[in-house]
mmCIF file of C-alpha atoms and ligand atoms in Angstrom:
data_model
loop_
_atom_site.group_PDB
_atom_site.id
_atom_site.type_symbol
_atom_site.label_atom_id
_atom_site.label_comp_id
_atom_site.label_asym_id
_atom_site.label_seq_id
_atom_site.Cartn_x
_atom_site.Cartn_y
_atom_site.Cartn_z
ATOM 1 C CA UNK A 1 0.000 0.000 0.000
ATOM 2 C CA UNK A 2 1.254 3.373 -0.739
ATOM 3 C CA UNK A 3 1.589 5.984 1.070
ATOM 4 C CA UNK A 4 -0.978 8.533 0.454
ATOM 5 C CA UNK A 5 -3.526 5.324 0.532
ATOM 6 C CA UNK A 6 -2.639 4.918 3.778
ATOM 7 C CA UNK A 7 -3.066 8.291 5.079
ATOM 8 C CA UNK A 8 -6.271 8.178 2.932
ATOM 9 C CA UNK A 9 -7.795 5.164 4.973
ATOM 10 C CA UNK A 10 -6.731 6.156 8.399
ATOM 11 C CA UNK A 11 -7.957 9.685 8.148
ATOM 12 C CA UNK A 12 -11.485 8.009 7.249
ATOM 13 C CA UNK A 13 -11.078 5.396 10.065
ATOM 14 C CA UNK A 14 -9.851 8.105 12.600
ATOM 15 C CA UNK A 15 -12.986 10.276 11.582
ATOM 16 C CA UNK A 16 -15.489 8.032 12.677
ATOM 17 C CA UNK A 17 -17.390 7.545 9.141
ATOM 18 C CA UNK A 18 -18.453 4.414 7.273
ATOM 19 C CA UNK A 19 -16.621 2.372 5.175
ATOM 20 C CA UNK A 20 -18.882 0.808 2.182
ATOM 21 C CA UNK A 21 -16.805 -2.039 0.226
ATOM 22 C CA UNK A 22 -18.261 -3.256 -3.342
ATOM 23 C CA UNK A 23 -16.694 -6.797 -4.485
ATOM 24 C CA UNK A 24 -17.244 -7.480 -7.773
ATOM 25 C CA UNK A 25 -16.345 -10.215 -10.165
ATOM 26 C CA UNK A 26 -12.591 -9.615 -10.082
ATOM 27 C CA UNK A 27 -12.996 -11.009 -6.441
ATOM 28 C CA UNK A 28 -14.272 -13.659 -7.750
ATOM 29 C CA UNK A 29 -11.880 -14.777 -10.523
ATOM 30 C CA UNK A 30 -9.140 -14.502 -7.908
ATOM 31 C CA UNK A 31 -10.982 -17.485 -6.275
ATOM 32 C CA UNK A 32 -11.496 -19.466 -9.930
ATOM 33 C CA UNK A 33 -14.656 -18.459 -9.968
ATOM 34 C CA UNK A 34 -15.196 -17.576 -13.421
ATOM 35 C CA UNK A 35 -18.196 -14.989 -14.222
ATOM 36 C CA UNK A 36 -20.980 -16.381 -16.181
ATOM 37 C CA UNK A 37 -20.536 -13.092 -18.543
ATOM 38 C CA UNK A 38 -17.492 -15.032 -20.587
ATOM 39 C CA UNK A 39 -19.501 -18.451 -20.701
ATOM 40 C CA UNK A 40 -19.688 -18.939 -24.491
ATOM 41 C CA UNK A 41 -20.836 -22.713 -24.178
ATOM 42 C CA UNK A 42 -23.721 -23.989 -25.110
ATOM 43 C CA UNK A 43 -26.711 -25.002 -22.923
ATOM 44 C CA UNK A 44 -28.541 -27.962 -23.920
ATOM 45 C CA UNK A 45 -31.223 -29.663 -22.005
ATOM 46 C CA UNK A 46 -33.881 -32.208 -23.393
ATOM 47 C CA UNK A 47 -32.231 -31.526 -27.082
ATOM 48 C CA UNK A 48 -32.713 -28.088 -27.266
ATOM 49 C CA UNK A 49 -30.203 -25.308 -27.281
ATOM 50 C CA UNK A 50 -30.243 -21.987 -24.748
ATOM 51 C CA UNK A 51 -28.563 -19.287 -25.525
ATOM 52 C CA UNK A 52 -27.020 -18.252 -22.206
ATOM 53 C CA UNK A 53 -28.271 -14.673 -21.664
ATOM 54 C CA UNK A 54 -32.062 -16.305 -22.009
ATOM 55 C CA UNK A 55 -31.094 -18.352 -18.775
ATOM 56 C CA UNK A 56 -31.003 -15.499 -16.790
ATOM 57 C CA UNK A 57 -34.453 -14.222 -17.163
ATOM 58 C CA UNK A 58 -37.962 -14.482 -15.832
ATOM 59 C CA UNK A 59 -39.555 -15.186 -19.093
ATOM 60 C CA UNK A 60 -37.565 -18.225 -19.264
ATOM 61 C CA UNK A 61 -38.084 -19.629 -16.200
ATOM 62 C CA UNK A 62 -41.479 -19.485 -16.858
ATOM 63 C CA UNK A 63 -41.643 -21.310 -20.161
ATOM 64 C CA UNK A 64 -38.962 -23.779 -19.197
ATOM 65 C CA UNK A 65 -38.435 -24.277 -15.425
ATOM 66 C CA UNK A 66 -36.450 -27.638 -15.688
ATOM 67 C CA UNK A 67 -34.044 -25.659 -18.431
ATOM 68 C CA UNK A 68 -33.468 -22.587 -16.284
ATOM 69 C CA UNK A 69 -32.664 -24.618 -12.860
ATOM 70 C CA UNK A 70 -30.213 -27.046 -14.723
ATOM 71 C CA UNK A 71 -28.426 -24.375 -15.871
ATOM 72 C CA UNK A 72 -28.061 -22.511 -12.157
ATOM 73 C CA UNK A 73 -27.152 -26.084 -10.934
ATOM 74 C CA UNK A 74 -24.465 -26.435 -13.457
ATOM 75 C CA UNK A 75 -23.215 -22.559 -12.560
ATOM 76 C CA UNK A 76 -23.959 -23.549 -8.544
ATOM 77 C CA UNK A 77 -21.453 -26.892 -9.360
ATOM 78 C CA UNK A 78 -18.959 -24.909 -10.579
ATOM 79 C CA UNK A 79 -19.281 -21.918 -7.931
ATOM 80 C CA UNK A 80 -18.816 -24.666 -5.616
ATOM 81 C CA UNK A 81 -15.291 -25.591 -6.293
ATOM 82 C CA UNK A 82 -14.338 -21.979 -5.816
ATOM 83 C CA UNK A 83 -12.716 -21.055 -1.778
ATOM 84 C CA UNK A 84 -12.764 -18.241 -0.705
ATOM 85 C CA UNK A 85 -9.910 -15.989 -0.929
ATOM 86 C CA UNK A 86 -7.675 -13.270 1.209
ATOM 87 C CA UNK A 87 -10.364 -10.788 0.576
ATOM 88 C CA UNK A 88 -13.349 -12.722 1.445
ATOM 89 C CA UNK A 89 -11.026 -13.410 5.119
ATOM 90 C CA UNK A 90 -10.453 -10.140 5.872
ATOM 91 C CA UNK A 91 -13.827 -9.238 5.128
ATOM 92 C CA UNK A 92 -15.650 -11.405 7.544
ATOM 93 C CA UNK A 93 -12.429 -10.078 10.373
ATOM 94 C CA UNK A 94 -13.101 -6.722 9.583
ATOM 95 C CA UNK A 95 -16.788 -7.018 9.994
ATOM 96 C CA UNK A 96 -16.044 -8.742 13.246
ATOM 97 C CA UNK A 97 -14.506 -5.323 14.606
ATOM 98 C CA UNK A 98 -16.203 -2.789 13.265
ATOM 99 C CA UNK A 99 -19.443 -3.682 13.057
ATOM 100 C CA UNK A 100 -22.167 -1.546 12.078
ATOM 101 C CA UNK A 101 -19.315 0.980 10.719
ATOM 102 C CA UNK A 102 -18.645 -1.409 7.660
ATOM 103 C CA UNK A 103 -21.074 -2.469 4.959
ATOM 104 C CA UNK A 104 -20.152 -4.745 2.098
ATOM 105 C CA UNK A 105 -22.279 -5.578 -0.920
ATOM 106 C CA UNK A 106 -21.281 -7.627 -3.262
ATOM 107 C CA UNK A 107 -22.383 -8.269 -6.901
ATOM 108 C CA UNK A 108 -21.251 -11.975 -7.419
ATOM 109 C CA UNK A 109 -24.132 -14.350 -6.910
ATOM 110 C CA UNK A 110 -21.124 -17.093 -5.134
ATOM 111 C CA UNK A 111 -21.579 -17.029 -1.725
ATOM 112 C CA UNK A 112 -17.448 -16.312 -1.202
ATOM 113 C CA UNK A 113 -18.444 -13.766 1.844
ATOM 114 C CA UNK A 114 -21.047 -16.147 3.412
ATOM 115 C CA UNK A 115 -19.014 -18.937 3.055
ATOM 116 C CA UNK A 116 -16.546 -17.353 5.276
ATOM 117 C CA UNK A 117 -18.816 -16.246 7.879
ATOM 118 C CA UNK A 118 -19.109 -13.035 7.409
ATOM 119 C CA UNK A 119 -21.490 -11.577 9.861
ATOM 120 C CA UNK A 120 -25.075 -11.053 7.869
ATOM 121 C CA UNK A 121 -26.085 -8.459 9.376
ATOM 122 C CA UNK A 122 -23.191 -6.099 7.530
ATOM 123 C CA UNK A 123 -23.401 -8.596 4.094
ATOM 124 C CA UNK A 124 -25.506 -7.427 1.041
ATOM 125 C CA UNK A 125 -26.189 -9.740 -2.083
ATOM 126 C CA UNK A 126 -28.100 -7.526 -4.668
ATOM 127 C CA UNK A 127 -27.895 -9.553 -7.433
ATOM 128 C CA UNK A 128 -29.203 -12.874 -5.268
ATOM 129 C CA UNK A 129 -27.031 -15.934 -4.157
ATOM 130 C CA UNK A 130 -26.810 -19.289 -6.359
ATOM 131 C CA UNK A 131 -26.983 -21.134 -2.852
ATOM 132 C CA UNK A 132 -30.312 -20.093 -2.341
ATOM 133 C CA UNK A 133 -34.020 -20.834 -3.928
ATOM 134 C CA UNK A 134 -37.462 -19.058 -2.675
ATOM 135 C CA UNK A 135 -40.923 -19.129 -3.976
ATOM 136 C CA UNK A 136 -41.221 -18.519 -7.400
ATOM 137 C CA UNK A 137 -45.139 -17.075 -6.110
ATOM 138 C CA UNK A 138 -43.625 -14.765 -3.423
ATOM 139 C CA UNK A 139 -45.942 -16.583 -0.959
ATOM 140 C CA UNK A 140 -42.928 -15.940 1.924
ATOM 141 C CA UNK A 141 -39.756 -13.597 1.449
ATOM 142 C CA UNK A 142 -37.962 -16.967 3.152
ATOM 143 C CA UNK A 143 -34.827 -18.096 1.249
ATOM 144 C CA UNK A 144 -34.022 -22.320 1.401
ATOM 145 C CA UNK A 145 -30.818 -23.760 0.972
ATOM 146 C CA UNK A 146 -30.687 -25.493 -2.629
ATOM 147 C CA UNK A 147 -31.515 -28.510 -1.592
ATOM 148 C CA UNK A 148 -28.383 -31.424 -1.197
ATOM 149 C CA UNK A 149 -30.213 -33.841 -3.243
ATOM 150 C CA UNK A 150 -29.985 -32.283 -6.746
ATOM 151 C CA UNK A 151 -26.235 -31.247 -6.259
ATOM 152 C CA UNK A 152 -24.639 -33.891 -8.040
ATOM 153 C CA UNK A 153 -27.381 -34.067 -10.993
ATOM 154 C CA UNK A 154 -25.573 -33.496 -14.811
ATOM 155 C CA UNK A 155 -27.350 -30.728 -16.611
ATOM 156 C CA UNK A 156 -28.536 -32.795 -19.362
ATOM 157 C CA UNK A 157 -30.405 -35.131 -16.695
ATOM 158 C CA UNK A 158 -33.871 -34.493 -17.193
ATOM 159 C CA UNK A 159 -35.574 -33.159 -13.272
ATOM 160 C CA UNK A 160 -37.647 -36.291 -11.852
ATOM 161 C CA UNK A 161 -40.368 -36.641 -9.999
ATOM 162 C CA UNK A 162 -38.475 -36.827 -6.681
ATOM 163 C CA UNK A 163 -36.516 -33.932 -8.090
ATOM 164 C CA UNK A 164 -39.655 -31.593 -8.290
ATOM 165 C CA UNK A 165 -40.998 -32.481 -4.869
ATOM 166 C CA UNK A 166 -37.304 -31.103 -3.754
ATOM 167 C CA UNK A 167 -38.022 -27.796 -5.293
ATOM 168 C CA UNK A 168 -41.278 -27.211 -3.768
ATOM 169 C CA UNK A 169 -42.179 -24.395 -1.503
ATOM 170 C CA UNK A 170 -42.414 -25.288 2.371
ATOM 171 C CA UNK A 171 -45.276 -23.112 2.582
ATOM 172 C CA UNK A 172 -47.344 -23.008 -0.430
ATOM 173 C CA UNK A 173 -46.443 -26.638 -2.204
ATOM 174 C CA UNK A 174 -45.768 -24.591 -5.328
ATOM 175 C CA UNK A 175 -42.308 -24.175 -7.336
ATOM 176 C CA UNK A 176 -39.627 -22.477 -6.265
ATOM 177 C CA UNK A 177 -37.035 -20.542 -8.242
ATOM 178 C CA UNK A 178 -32.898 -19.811 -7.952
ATOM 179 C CA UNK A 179 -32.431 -16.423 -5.523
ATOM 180 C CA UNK A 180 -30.921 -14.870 -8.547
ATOM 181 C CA UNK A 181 -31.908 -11.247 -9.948
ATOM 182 C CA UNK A 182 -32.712 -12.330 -13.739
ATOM 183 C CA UNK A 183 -32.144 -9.698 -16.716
ATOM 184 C CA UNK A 184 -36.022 -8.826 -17.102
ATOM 185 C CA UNK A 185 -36.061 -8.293 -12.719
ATOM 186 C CA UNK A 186 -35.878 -5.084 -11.384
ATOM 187 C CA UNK A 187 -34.231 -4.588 -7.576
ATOM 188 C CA UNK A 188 -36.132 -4.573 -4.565
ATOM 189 C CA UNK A 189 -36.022 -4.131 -1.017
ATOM 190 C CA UNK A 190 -37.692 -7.694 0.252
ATOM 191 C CA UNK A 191 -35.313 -10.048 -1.598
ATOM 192 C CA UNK A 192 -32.291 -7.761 -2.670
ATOM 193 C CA UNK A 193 -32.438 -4.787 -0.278
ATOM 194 C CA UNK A 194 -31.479 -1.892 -2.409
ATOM 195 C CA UNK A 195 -33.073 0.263 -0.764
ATOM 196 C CA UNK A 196 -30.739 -0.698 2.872
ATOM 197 C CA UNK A 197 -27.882 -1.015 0.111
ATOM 198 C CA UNK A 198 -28.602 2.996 -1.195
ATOM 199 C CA UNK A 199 -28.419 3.920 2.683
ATOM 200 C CA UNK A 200 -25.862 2.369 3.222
ATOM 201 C CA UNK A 201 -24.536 4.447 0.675
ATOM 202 C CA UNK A 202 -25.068 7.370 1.725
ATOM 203 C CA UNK A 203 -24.365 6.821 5.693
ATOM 204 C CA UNK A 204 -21.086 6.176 4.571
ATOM 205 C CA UNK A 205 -17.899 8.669 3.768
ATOM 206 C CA UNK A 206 -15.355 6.006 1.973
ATOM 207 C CA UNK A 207 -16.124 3.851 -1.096
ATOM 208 C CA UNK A 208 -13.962 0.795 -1.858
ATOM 209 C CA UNK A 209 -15.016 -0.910 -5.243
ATOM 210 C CA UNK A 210 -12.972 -3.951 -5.889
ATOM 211 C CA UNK A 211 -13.090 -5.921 -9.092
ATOM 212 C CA UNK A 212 -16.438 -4.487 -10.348
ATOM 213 C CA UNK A 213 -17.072 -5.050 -13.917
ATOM 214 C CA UNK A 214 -18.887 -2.349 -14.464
ATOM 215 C CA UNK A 215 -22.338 -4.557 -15.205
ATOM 216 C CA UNK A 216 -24.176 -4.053 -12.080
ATOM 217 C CA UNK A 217 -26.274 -1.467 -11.897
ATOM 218 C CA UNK A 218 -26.898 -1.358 -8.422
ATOM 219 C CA UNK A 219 -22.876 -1.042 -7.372
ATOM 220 C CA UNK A 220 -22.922 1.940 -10.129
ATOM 221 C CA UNK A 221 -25.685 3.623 -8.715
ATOM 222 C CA UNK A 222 -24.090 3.368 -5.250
ATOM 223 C CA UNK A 223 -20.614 4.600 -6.798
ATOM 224 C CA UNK A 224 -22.787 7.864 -7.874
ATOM 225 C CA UNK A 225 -24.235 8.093 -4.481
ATOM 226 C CA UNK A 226 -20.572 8.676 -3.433
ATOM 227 C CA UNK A 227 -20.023 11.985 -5.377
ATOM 228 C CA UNK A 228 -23.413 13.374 -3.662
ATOM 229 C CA UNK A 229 -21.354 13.882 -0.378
ATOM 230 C CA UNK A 230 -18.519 16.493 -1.037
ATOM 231 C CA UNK A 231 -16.750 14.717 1.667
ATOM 232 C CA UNK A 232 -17.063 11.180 0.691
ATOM 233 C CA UNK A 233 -13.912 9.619 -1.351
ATOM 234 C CA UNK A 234 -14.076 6.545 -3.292
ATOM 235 C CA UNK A 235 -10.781 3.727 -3.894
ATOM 236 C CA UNK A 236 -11.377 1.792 -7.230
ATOM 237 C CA UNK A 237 -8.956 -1.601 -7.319
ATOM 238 C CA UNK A 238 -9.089 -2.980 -10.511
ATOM 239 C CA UNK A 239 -6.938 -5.439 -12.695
ATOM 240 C CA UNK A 240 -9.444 -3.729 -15.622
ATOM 241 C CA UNK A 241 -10.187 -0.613 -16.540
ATOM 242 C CA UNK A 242 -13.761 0.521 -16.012
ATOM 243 C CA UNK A 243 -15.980 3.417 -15.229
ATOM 244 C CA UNK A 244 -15.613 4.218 -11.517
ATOM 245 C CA UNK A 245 -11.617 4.453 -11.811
ATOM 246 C CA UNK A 246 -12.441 8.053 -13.458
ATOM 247 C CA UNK A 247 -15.430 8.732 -10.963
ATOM 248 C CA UNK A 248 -12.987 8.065 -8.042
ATOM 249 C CA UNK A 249 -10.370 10.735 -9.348
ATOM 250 C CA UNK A 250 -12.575 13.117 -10.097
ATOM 251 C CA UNK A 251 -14.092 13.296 -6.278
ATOM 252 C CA UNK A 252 -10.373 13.293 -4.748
ATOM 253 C CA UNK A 253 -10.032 9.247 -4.400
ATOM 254 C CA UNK A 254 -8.021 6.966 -5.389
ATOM 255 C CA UNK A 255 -7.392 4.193 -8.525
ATOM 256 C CA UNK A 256 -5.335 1.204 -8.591
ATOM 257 C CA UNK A 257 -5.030 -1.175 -11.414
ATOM 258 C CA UNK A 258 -4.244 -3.619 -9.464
ATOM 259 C CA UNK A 259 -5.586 -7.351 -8.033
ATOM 260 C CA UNK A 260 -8.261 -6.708 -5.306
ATOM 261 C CA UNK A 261 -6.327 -8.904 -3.372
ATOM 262 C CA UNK A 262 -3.132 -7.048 -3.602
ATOM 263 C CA UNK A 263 -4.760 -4.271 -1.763
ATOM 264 C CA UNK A 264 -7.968 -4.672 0.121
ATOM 265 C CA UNK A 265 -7.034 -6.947 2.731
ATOM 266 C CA UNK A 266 -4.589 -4.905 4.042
ATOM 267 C CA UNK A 267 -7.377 -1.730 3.572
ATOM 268 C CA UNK A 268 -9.543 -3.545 6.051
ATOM 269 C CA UNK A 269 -6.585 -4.346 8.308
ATOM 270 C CA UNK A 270 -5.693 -0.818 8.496
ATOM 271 C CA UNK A 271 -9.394 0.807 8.842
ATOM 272 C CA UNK A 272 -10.399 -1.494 11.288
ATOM 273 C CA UNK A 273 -6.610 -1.071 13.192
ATOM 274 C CA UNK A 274 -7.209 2.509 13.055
ATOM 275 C CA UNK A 275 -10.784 3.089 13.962
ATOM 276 C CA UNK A 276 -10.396 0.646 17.484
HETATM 277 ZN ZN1 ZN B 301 -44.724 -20.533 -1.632
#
């Protein structure tokens, strides 16, 4: 870390103000989990061919259940070999020390931060978690576990019978659906809480976006809440260039092109050193 990062982080911590970290995909490829963006392949169940951006929608699921869960079972297979990495670590430590003074939302759908323990109350998923399935009726905002039983399915295996009654709805009996925000969904506060996300936002004075790709357009529109607040800063850490690396300059902050996990762990180490 250099220098004037440093000074940057404690002055924040020292202050007393909020620190709001956005993980993006770039996290995620650190841990080999690849983002479903550069899947070119194929998807084909019961002979016929998805194209994969069609997978991640509404209208799908509704014309094709069996399709549409395959293909999340496939993606929740491979999210599965994935560990989590430094940054996922000193995520969950940091939110141990700080508490309510650090939020962190992420826009992967892998369950890295969970899966480390971070401590819910201070975790955001906006764009939905591949571990999870709810309701497809919204009869209950309750989220299940995807159940054990149709981990180790191929995606070509048709669903059974005894699959189906897995993927039934504890309260209603009816089907239930992958906690995923499709293409054709908008936000909201029951399942994805933007609106805790957006005050989050703006309760807080410094922005650390790590590995976004620039897709999410929750994380962007919390970026912009950032240059609201004329003392707010924001640190972009990014192998890739993208949008916010400008945005952070412009309000006085900070860009890196650089691995998040050359940097961020040690930014929580030092926030939550210096704000004890
Ligand atoms: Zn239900």
């Amino acid at each position: 870390m250099d220098a004037e990062l440093h000074r940057l982080i404690e002055s924040f911590a020292r202050r007393g103000g909020n620190l709001l970290v956005v993980t993006g995909e770039g996290v995620a490829e650190e841990c080999g989990v690849a983002s479903f963006r550069s899947d070119a392949r194929p998807f084909v169940y019961e002979g016929k061919s998805y194209d994969v951006r069609t997978l991640m929608t509404y209208e799908l699921f509704d014309q094709a259940p069996g399709a549409v869960w395959a293909w999340h079972l496939r993606r929740l297979a491979e999210v599965r070999r994935g560990q989590p990495g430094l940054v996922h670590q000193a995520a969950a430590r940091a939110a141990e020390r700080l508490g309510d003074r650090l939020r962190v939302v992420t826009e992967c759908v892998d369950g890295l931060h969970r899966r480390c323990q971070h401590p819910a109350e201070g975790l955001f998923e906006p764009q939905g978690n591949l571990f999870f399935m709810r309701c497809a009726e919204g009869c209950t905002p309750a989220l299940y576990p995807v159940p054990d039983g149709l981990l180790g399915r191929t995606a070509q295996q048709p669903f059974t019978a005894p699959d189906m009654d897995l993927l039934r709805c504890p309260v209603c009996g009816g089907p239930t659906r992958p906690h995923i925000l499709w293409r054709d969904e908008s936000y909201d506060e029951p399942f994805y809480g933007v609106n805790s996300v957006l005050e989050a936002a703006r309760r807080s004075e410094l922005l650390v976006m790590a590995g976004f790709s620039g897709h999410t357009n929750l994380a962007n529109k919390v970026a912009w809440e950032f240059t609201h607040n004329h003392r707010a800063r924001i640190v972009d850490i990014n192998p890739d260039p993208n949008p916010v690396a400008a945005l952070a300059r412009r309000i006085g902050g900070l860009a890196y092109q650089s691995a998040p996990s050359a940097l961020l762990p040690e930014i929580f180490d030092v926030y939550a050193a210096a704000a004890s």
